[in-house]
Short mmCIF file of C-alpha atoms in Angstrom, two decimals:
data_model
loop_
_atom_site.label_atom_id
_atom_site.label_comp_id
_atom_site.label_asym_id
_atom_site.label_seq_id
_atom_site.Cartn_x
_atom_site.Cartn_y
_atom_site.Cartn_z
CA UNK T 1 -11.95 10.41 -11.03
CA UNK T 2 -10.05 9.88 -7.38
CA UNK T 3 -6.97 11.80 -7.16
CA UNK T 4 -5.51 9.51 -5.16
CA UNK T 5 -5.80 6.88 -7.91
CA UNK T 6 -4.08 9.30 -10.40
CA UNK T 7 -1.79 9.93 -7.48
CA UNK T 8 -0.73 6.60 -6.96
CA UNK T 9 -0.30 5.70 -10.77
CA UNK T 10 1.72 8.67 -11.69
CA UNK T 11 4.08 7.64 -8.45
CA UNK T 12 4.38 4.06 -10.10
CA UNK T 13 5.11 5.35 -13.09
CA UNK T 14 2.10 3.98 -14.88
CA UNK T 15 -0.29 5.35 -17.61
CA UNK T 16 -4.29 6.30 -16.18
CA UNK T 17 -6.01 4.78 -18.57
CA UNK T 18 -9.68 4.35 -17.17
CA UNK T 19 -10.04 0.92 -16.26
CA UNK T 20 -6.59 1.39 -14.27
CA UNK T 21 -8.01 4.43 -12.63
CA UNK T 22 -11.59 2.59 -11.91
CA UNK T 23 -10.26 -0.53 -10.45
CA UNK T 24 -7.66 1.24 -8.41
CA UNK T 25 -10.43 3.53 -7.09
CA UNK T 26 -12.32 0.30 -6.17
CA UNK T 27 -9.08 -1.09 -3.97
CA UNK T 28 -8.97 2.16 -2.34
CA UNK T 29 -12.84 2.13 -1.01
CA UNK T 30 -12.20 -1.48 -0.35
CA UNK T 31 -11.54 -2.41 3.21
CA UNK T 32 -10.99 -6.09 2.39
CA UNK T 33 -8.90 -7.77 0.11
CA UNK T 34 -10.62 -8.67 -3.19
CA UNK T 35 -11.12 -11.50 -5.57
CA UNK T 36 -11.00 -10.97 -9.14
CA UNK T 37 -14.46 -11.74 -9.72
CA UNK T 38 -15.43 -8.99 -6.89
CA UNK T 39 -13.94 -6.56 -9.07
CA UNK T 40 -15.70 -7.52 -12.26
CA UNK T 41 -19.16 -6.96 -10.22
CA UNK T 42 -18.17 -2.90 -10.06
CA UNK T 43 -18.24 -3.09 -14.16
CA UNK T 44 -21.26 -3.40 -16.17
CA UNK T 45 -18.62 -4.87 -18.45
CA UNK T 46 -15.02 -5.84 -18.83
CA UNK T 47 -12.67 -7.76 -20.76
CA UNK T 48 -11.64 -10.09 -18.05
CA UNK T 49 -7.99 -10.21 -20.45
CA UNK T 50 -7.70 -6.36 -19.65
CA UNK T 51 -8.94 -6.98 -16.08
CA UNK T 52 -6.06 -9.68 -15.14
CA UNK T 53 -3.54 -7.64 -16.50
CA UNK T 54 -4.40 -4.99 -15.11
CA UNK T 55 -3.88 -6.88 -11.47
CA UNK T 56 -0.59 -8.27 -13.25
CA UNK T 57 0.82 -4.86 -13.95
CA UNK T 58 -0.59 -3.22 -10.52
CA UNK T 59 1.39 -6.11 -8.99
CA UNK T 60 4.46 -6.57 -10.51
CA UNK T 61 4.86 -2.30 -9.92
CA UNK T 62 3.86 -2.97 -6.03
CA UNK T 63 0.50 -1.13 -6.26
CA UNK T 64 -1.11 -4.56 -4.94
CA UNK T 65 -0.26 -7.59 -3.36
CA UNK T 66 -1.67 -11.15 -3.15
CA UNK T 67 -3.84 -11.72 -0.13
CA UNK T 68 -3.31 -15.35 -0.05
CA UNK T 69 -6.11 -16.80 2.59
CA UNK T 70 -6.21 -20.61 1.52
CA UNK T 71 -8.95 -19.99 0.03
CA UNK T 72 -9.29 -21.01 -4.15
CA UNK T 73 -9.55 -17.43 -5.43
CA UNK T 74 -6.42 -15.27 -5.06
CA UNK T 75 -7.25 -12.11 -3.95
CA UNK T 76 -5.13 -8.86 -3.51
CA UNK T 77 -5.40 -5.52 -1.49
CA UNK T 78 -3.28 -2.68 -1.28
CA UNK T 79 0.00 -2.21 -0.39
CA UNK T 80 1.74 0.32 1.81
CA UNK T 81 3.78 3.46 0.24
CA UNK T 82 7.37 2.00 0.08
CA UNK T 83 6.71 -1.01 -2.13
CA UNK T 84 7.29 -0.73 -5.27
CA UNK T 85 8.48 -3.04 -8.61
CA UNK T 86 11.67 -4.33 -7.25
CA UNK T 87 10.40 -4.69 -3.42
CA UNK T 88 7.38 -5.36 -1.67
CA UNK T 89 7.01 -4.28 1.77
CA UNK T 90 3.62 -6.13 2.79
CA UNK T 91 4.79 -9.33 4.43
CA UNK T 92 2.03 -9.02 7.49
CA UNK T 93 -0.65 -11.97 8.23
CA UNK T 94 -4.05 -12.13 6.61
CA UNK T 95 -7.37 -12.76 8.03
CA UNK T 96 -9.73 -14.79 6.50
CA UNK T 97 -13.25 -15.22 8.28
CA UNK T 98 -14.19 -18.58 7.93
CA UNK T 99 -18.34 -17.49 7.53
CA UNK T 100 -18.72 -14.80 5.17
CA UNK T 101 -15.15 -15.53 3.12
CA UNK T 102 -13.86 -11.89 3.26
CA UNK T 103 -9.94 -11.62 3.93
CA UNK T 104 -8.45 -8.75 5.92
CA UNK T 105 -5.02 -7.53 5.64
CA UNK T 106 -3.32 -7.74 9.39
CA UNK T 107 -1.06 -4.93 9.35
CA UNK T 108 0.20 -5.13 12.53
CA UNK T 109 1.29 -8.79 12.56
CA UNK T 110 4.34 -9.44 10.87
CA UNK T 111 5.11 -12.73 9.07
CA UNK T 112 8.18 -14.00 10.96
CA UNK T 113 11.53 -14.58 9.09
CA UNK T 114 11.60 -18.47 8.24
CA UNK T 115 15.27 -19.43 8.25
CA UNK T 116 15.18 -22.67 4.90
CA UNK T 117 17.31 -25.35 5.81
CA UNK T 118 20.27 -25.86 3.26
CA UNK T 119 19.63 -26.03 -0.51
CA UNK T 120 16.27 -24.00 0.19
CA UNK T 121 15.78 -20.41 -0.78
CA UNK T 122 12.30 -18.66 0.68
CA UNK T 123 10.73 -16.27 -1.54
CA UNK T 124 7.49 -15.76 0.50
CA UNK T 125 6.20 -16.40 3.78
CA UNK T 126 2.31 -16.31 3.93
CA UNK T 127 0.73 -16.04 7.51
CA UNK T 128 -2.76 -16.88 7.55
CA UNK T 129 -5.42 -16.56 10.67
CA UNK T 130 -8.85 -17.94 10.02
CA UNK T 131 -11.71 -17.41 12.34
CA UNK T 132 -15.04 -14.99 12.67
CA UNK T 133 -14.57 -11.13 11.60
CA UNK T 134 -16.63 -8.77 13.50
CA UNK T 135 -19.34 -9.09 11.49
CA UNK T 136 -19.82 -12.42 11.57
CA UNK T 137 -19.19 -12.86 15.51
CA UNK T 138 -22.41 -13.60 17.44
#
């Protein structure tokens, strides 16, 4: 198995069981943020149960974070080092490419603060851009 899977759960504090260690090895040869159901195409079978919490557990300890594209299908990638179960750190934009559907994580562009008016309390800021990724450009 990837080391850097094994890695990454021991830093999280989680336990490698095999699906764990096969879906995060997925994430990490992924260079675009992924669906559920692209996951579930890298088993030749899986509890879709285990599968979800799986995600669940990878997010809530900040090994993941939601891609949100406005799409219908959420869809995570991974996060940087630094986030963790109390904090994530990933609060950058999020391409979506309107032809083939694949969503990109933006590093470099940062979601800007968003200052609630009274009464209000942000939790998350989601910064989408939609167009043509370089594959799909003519």
């Amino acid at each position: 198995m990837n080391q850097r899977a094994e890695a990454l759960l021991e830093v999280h504090r989680l336990r490698k069981t095999a699906v764990r260690m096969q879906v995060l090895d997925i994430f990490l040869q992924a260079n675009v943020a992924l669906a559920q159901s692209d996951i579930e195409r890298h088993f030749e079978q899986i509890d879709r149960i285990t599968l979800y919490r799986t995600l669940k557990t990878f997010e809530d300890k900040g090994l993941i974070h939601k891609a949100i594209d406005g799409s219908d299908k959420p869809k995570y990638a991974l996060c940087h080092s630094g986030c963790d179960a109390h904090t994530h750190h990933d609060h950058h934009a999020h391409f979506h490419c309107a032809d083939c559907g694949q969503t990109y994580c933006l590093d470099e562009v940062e979601a800007p603060p968003i200052k609630a008016p009274g009464g209000f309390q942000v939790v998350a800021t989601h910064l989408v851009v939609t167009g043509k990724c370089e594959f799909c450009v003519e």
